[in-house]
XYZ file of C-alpha atoms in Angstrom:
204
model
C 28.699 -7.906 -10.455
C 24.801 -9.374 -10.216
C 23.703 -6.241 -8.664
C 25.283 -4.314 -11.700
C 24.105 -6.580 -14.174
C 20.335 -7.190 -12.762
C 18.760 -4.684 -14.619
C 19.661 -6.079 -17.870
C 16.773 -7.979 -19.185
C 18.473 -10.510 -21.878
C 20.391 -12.003 -19.297
C 19.491 -15.497 -18.769
C 21.932 -16.788 -16.241
C 25.551 -15.954 -14.541
C 28.060 -18.678 -14.146
C 30.947 -17.364 -11.777
C 34.483 -19.170 -11.992
C 35.800 -17.354 -8.654
C 39.563 -19.208 -8.699
C 40.017 -18.196 -12.155
C 38.299 -14.564 -12.171
C 35.936 -15.583 -14.932
C 32.339 -15.048 -15.445
C 30.368 -16.871 -18.169
C 27.220 -14.474 -19.364
C 24.206 -16.720 -20.984
C 22.085 -14.048 -22.729
C 19.884 -13.206 -25.687
C 20.625 -9.769 -27.773
C 23.638 -7.511 -27.967
C 26.537 -8.072 -25.310
C 27.434 -4.453 -25.306
C 25.481 -3.174 -22.336
C 26.753 -6.233 -20.450
C 30.473 -5.684 -21.530
C 29.875 -2.056 -20.627
C 28.475 -2.430 -17.317
C 31.265 -4.947 -16.418
C 33.992 -2.489 -17.144
C 32.513 0.329 -15.150
C 33.129 -1.634 -12.377
C 36.585 -0.966 -12.444
C 37.620 -4.772 -11.754
C 40.051 -5.129 -14.438
C 37.101 -6.906 -16.558
C 37.249 -7.577 -20.215
C 35.445 -9.634 -22.818
C 37.309 -12.712 -23.570
C 35.230 -14.315 -26.249
C 31.604 -14.710 -27.215
C 29.677 -17.241 -28.997
C 26.649 -19.066 -29.498
C 25.322 -21.787 -27.105
C 21.879 -24.010 -27.372
C 22.386 -24.715 -23.521
C 19.318 -24.198 -21.746
C 19.724 -26.001 -18.296
C 21.846 -24.656 -15.647
C 22.494 -25.970 -12.012
C 20.748 -22.841 -10.408
C 17.522 -23.222 -12.659
C 17.291 -26.989 -11.992
C 17.928 -26.764 -8.338
C 15.175 -23.677 -8.407
C 12.564 -26.041 -10.500
C 13.169 -29.143 -8.117
C 12.660 -26.584 -4.915
C 9.523 -24.694 -6.456
C 7.946 -28.214 -7.436
C 8.194 -29.486 -3.766
C 6.683 -26.086 -2.187
C 4.018 -26.050 -4.920
C 2.900 -29.839 -3.900
C 2.977 -29.019 -0.304
C 0.867 -25.938 -0.638
C -2.046 -27.537 -2.970
C -2.154 -30.551 -0.690
C -2.524 -28.223 2.140
C -5.341 -26.240 0.239
C -7.095 -29.380 -0.261
C -7.110 -30.228 3.465
C -7.983 -26.730 4.676
C -11.027 -26.350 1.896
C -12.473 -29.428 3.137
C -12.205 -29.256 6.785
C -12.924 -25.326 6.679
C -16.371 -25.925 4.776
C -17.120 -29.001 7.312
C -16.039 -26.887 10.269
C -17.792 -23.696 8.941
C -14.239 -21.758 9.608
C -13.860 -19.026 7.232
C -10.353 -18.879 8.549
C -9.349 -22.199 7.329
C -11.312 -21.500 3.938
C -9.663 -17.969 3.484
C -6.104 -20.093 4.475
C -7.014 -22.487 2.047
C -7.247 -19.912 -0.790
C -4.189 -18.303 0.410
C -2.502 -21.903 -0.150
C -3.864 -21.999 -3.373
C -2.631 -18.534 -4.303
C 0.875 -19.656 -3.121
C 0.743 -23.017 -5.417
C -0.310 -20.532 -8.333
C 2.570 -18.416 -7.392
C 5.096 -21.184 -7.388
C 3.645 -22.340 -10.408
C 4.266 -18.774 -11.910
C 7.626 -18.886 -10.529
C 8.435 -22.313 -12.229
C 7.566 -20.640 -15.421
C 9.821 -17.722 -14.935
C 12.548 -20.127 -14.017
C 15.751 -19.824 -16.585
C 13.757 -16.779 -18.468
C 14.774 -13.184 -18.999
C 15.097 -10.972 -15.788
C 11.940 -8.910 -17.297
C 9.905 -11.991 -17.253
C 10.977 -12.811 -13.508
C 10.160 -9.353 -12.343
C 6.592 -9.600 -14.347
C 5.758 -12.780 -12.624
C 6.678 -10.972 -9.173
C 4.529 -8.191 -9.777
C 1.555 -10.673 -11.289
C 1.878 -12.770 -7.996
C 1.726 -9.721 -5.883
C -1.950 -8.646 -7.538
C -3.094 -11.846 -7.648
C -2.563 -12.117 -3.639
C -4.149 -8.859 -3.388
C -7.469 -9.978 -5.183
C -7.594 -12.888 -2.873
C -7.330 -10.623 0.135
C -10.137 -8.464 -1.093
C -12.303 -11.851 -1.560
C -11.510 -12.782 1.856
C -12.365 -9.523 3.666
C -15.510 -9.245 1.412
C -16.623 -12.423 2.902
C -15.590 -11.530 6.457
C -17.688 -8.270 6.195
C -20.726 -10.534 5.131
C -20.550 -12.914 7.842
C -20.156 -10.087 10.431
C -23.466 -8.551 8.805
C -25.218 -12.148 8.505
C -25.649 -14.372 11.551
C -23.457 -17.546 10.939
C -22.751 -20.611 12.957
C -19.975 -20.537 15.341
C -17.318 -22.530 13.762
C -15.554 -25.783 15.142
C -12.324 -24.211 16.867
C -10.661 -27.390 17.538
C -10.461 -28.458 14.051
C -9.239 -24.879 13.187
C -6.471 -25.052 15.497
C -5.381 -28.713 14.822
C -5.414 -27.820 10.831
C -3.872 -24.332 11.235
C -0.940 -26.079 13.326
C -0.494 -28.287 10.364
C -0.539 -25.590 7.866
C 1.993 -23.445 10.297
C 4.255 -26.625 10.134
C 3.909 -27.121 6.168
C 4.659 -23.259 5.536
C 7.529 -23.265 8.008
C 9.080 -26.126 6.115
C 8.419 -24.170 3.013
C 10.005 -21.296 4.077
C 13.282 -23.004 5.287
C 13.537 -24.689 1.908
C 13.123 -21.418 -0.237
C 15.542 -19.709 2.359
C 18.233 -22.317 2.147
C 18.130 -21.589 -1.655
C 19.700 -18.035 -0.785
C 18.263 -16.609 -4.404
C 18.207 -13.212 -4.909
C 16.063 -13.264 -8.112
C 12.668 -11.458 -8.237
C 10.585 -14.424 -8.616
C 12.185 -16.598 -5.917
C 11.958 -13.307 -3.452
C 8.154 -13.121 -4.286
C 7.906 -16.647 -3.216
C 9.798 -16.093 -0.159
C 7.866 -13.023 0.815
C 4.175 -15.001 0.359
C 5.368 -17.988 2.333
C 6.796 -15.895 5.494
C 3.461 -14.184 5.224
C 1.571 -17.502 5.430
C 3.840 -18.264 8.383
C 2.666 -15.312 10.151
C -1.124 -16.172 9.353
C -1.193 -19.394 10.651
C 0.699 -18.470 13.786
C -2.042 -15.658 14.293
């Protein structure tokens, strides 16, 4: 049912009552497309009633917001730590990873903005997050090329390793929390993908 209704942009939330075989769809706009999609599944579905509601908060939405605030705080704190230690130790690796942490914090912030909104906005946020990460990757690559061409001071590798281990632990915790949510929504999937990439980067 979730897969069938996923492409309908007006849907905000789905509330399943499994024992009673009832589904409450919170949406904006016409219900015709939603009703048609459910009937096409041939599960004996039919519309019981429809009414206006002023409800804007849902359990899943509340949980997503709490989770995203936690991982956003962790990443922003690591951004400050890695940027500071990266500049002090002259490590491009730490500076680049700190920018990646900042990018993740922005991604989580965008995801927070998308929580509880239409599916179309969540997909736009996921796409925008991808472009933002790509832009930062290009900036990092340009700086690496510059450092390769111009003679640079060898970085303090001990600081690099210690801070990278700290970042690895932080990103692993964030990834665990995000995967634990088991959300299949686009904005949450984007957050999981970027965090799993960070774990690989830190391990490297």
